[in-house]
Short mmCIF file of C-alpha atoms in Angstrom, two decimals:
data_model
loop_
_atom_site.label_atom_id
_atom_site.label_comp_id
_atom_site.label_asym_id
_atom_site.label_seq_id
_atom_site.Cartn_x
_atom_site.Cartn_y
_atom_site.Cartn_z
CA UNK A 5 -11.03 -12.09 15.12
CA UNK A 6 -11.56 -11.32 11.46
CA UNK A 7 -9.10 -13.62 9.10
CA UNK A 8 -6.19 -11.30 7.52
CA UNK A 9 -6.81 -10.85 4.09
CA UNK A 10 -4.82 -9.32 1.19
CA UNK A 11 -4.55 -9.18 -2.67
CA UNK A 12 -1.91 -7.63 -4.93
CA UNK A 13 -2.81 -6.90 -8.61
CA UNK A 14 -1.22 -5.09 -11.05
CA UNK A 15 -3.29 -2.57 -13.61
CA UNK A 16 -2.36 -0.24 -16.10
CA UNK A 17 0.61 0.20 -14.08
CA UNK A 18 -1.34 0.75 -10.64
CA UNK A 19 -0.86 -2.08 -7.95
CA UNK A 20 -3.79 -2.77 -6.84
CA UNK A 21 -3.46 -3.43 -2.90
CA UNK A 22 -6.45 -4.63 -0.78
CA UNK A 23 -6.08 -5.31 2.64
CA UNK A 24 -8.34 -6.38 5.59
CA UNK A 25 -8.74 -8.11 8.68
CA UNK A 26 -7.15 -8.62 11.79
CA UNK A 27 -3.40 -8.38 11.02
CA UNK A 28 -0.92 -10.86 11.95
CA UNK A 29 3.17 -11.26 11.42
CA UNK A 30 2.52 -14.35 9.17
CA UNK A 31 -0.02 -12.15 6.86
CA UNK A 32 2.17 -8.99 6.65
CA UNK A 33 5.07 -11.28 5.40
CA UNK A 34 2.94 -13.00 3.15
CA UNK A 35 1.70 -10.11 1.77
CA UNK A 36 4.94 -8.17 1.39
CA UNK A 37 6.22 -10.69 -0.37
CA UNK A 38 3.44 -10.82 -2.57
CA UNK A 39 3.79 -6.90 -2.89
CA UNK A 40 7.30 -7.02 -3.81
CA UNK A 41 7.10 -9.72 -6.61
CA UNK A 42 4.23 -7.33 -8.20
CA UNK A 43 6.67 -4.30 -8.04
CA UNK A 44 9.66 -6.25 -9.71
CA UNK A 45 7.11 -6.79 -12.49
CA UNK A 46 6.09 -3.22 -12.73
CA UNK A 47 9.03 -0.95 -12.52
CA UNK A 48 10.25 -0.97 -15.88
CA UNK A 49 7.94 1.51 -16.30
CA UNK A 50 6.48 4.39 -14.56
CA UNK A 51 3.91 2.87 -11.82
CA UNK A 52 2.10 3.69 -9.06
CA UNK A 53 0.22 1.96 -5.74
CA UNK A 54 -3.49 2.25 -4.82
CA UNK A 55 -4.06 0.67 -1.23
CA UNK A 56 -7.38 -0.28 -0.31
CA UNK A 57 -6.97 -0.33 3.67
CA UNK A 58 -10.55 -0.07 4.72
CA UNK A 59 -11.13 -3.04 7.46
CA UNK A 60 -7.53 -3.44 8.28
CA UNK A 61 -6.90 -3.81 11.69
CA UNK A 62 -3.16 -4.30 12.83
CA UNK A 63 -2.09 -5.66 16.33
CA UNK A 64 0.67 -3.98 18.89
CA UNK A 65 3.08 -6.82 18.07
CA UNK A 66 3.02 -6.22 13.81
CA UNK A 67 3.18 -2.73 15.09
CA UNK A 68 6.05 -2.69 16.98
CA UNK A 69 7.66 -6.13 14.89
CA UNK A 70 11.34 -4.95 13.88
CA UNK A 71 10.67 -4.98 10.01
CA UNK A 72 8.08 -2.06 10.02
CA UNK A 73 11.42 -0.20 10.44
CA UNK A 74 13.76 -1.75 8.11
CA UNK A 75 11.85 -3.41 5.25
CA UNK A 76 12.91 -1.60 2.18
CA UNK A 77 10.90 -1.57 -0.95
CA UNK A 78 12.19 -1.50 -4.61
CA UNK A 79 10.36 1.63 -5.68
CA UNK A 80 12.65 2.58 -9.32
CA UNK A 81 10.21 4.72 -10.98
CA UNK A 82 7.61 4.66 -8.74
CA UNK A 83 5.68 7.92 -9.58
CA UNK A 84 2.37 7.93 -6.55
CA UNK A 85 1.22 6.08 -4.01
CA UNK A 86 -2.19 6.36 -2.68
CA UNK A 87 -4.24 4.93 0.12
CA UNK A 88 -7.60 4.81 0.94
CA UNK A 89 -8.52 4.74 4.66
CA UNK A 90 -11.15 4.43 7.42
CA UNK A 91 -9.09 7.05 9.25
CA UNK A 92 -6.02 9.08 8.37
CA UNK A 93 -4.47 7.05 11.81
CA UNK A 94 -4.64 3.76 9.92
CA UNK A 95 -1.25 2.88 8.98
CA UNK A 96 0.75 5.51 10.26
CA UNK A 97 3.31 2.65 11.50
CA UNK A 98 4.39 2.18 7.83
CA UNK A 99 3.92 5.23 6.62
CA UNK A 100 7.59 6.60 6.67
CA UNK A 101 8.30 4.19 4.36
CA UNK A 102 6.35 6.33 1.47
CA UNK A 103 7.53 9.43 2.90
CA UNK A 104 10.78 9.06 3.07
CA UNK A 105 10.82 7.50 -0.45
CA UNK A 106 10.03 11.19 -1.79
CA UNK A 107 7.07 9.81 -3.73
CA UNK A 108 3.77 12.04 -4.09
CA UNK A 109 1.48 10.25 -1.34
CA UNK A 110 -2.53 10.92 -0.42
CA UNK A 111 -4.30 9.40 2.37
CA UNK A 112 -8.17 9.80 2.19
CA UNK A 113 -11.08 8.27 3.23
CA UNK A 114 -12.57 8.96 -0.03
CA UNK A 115 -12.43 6.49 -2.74
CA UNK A 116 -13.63 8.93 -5.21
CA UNK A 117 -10.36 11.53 -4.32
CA UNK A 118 -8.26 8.59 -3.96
CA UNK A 119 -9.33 7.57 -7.86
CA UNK A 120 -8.65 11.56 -8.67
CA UNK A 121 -5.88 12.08 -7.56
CA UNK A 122 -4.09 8.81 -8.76
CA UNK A 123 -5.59 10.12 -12.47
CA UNK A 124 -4.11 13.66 -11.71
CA UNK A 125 -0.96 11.64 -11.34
CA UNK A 126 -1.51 10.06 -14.95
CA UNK A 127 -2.42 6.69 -13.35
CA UNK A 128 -5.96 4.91 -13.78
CA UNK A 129 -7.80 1.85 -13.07
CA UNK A 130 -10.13 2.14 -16.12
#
């Protein structure tokens, strides 16, 4: 078992996500937390997420765990949300959440298209 691991940063008005490891229900609620005190600090102004997902493994039971279907996110002026992936499976069990938002999303396994496209959105980590 690799130890969960996750940071949250905020950057030019990008989020920074990195996650990795072998997901647990204590780590996803530690991190969500974590997310959502970085978005309260962003969205007085026109923001966006980058999620670094390479290396994160997430069990059946965070899976199927009853707040992958009702978390809600604060996402006022939220204008992208991008994630970069070791395969366009990996988090399909939260994806929903972005989609149903109505917020431009990309899923690639290419950090150099992930960085493009968040800059064709206005957003950059530079």
């Amino acid at each position: 078992m690799i130890e969960p691991i996750y940071q949250v940063t905020l950057k030019n008005n990008v989020i920074v996500v990195s996650i990795s490891g072998d997901w647990d229900i204590q780590a996803d609620i530690g991190y969500l937390t974590l997310l959502d005190e970085t978005i309260s600090r962003a969205r007085h102004a026109s923001w966006s997420i980058y999620a670094d997902l390479r290396g994160w493994r997430v069990s059946d039971e965070v899976i199927n765990y009853k707040h992958n279907n009702t978390i809600q996110l604060m996402r006022s002026n939220q204008c992208a949300e991008c994630w970069l992936v070791d395969s366009h499976t990996q988090g399909k069990h939260i994806q929903h959440h972005v989609e149903n938002a109505g917020i431009p999303f990309y899923k690639t396994t290419s950090e150099l298209a992930a960085l493009n496209w968040l800059r064709d959105k206005g957003f950059s980590l530079e």
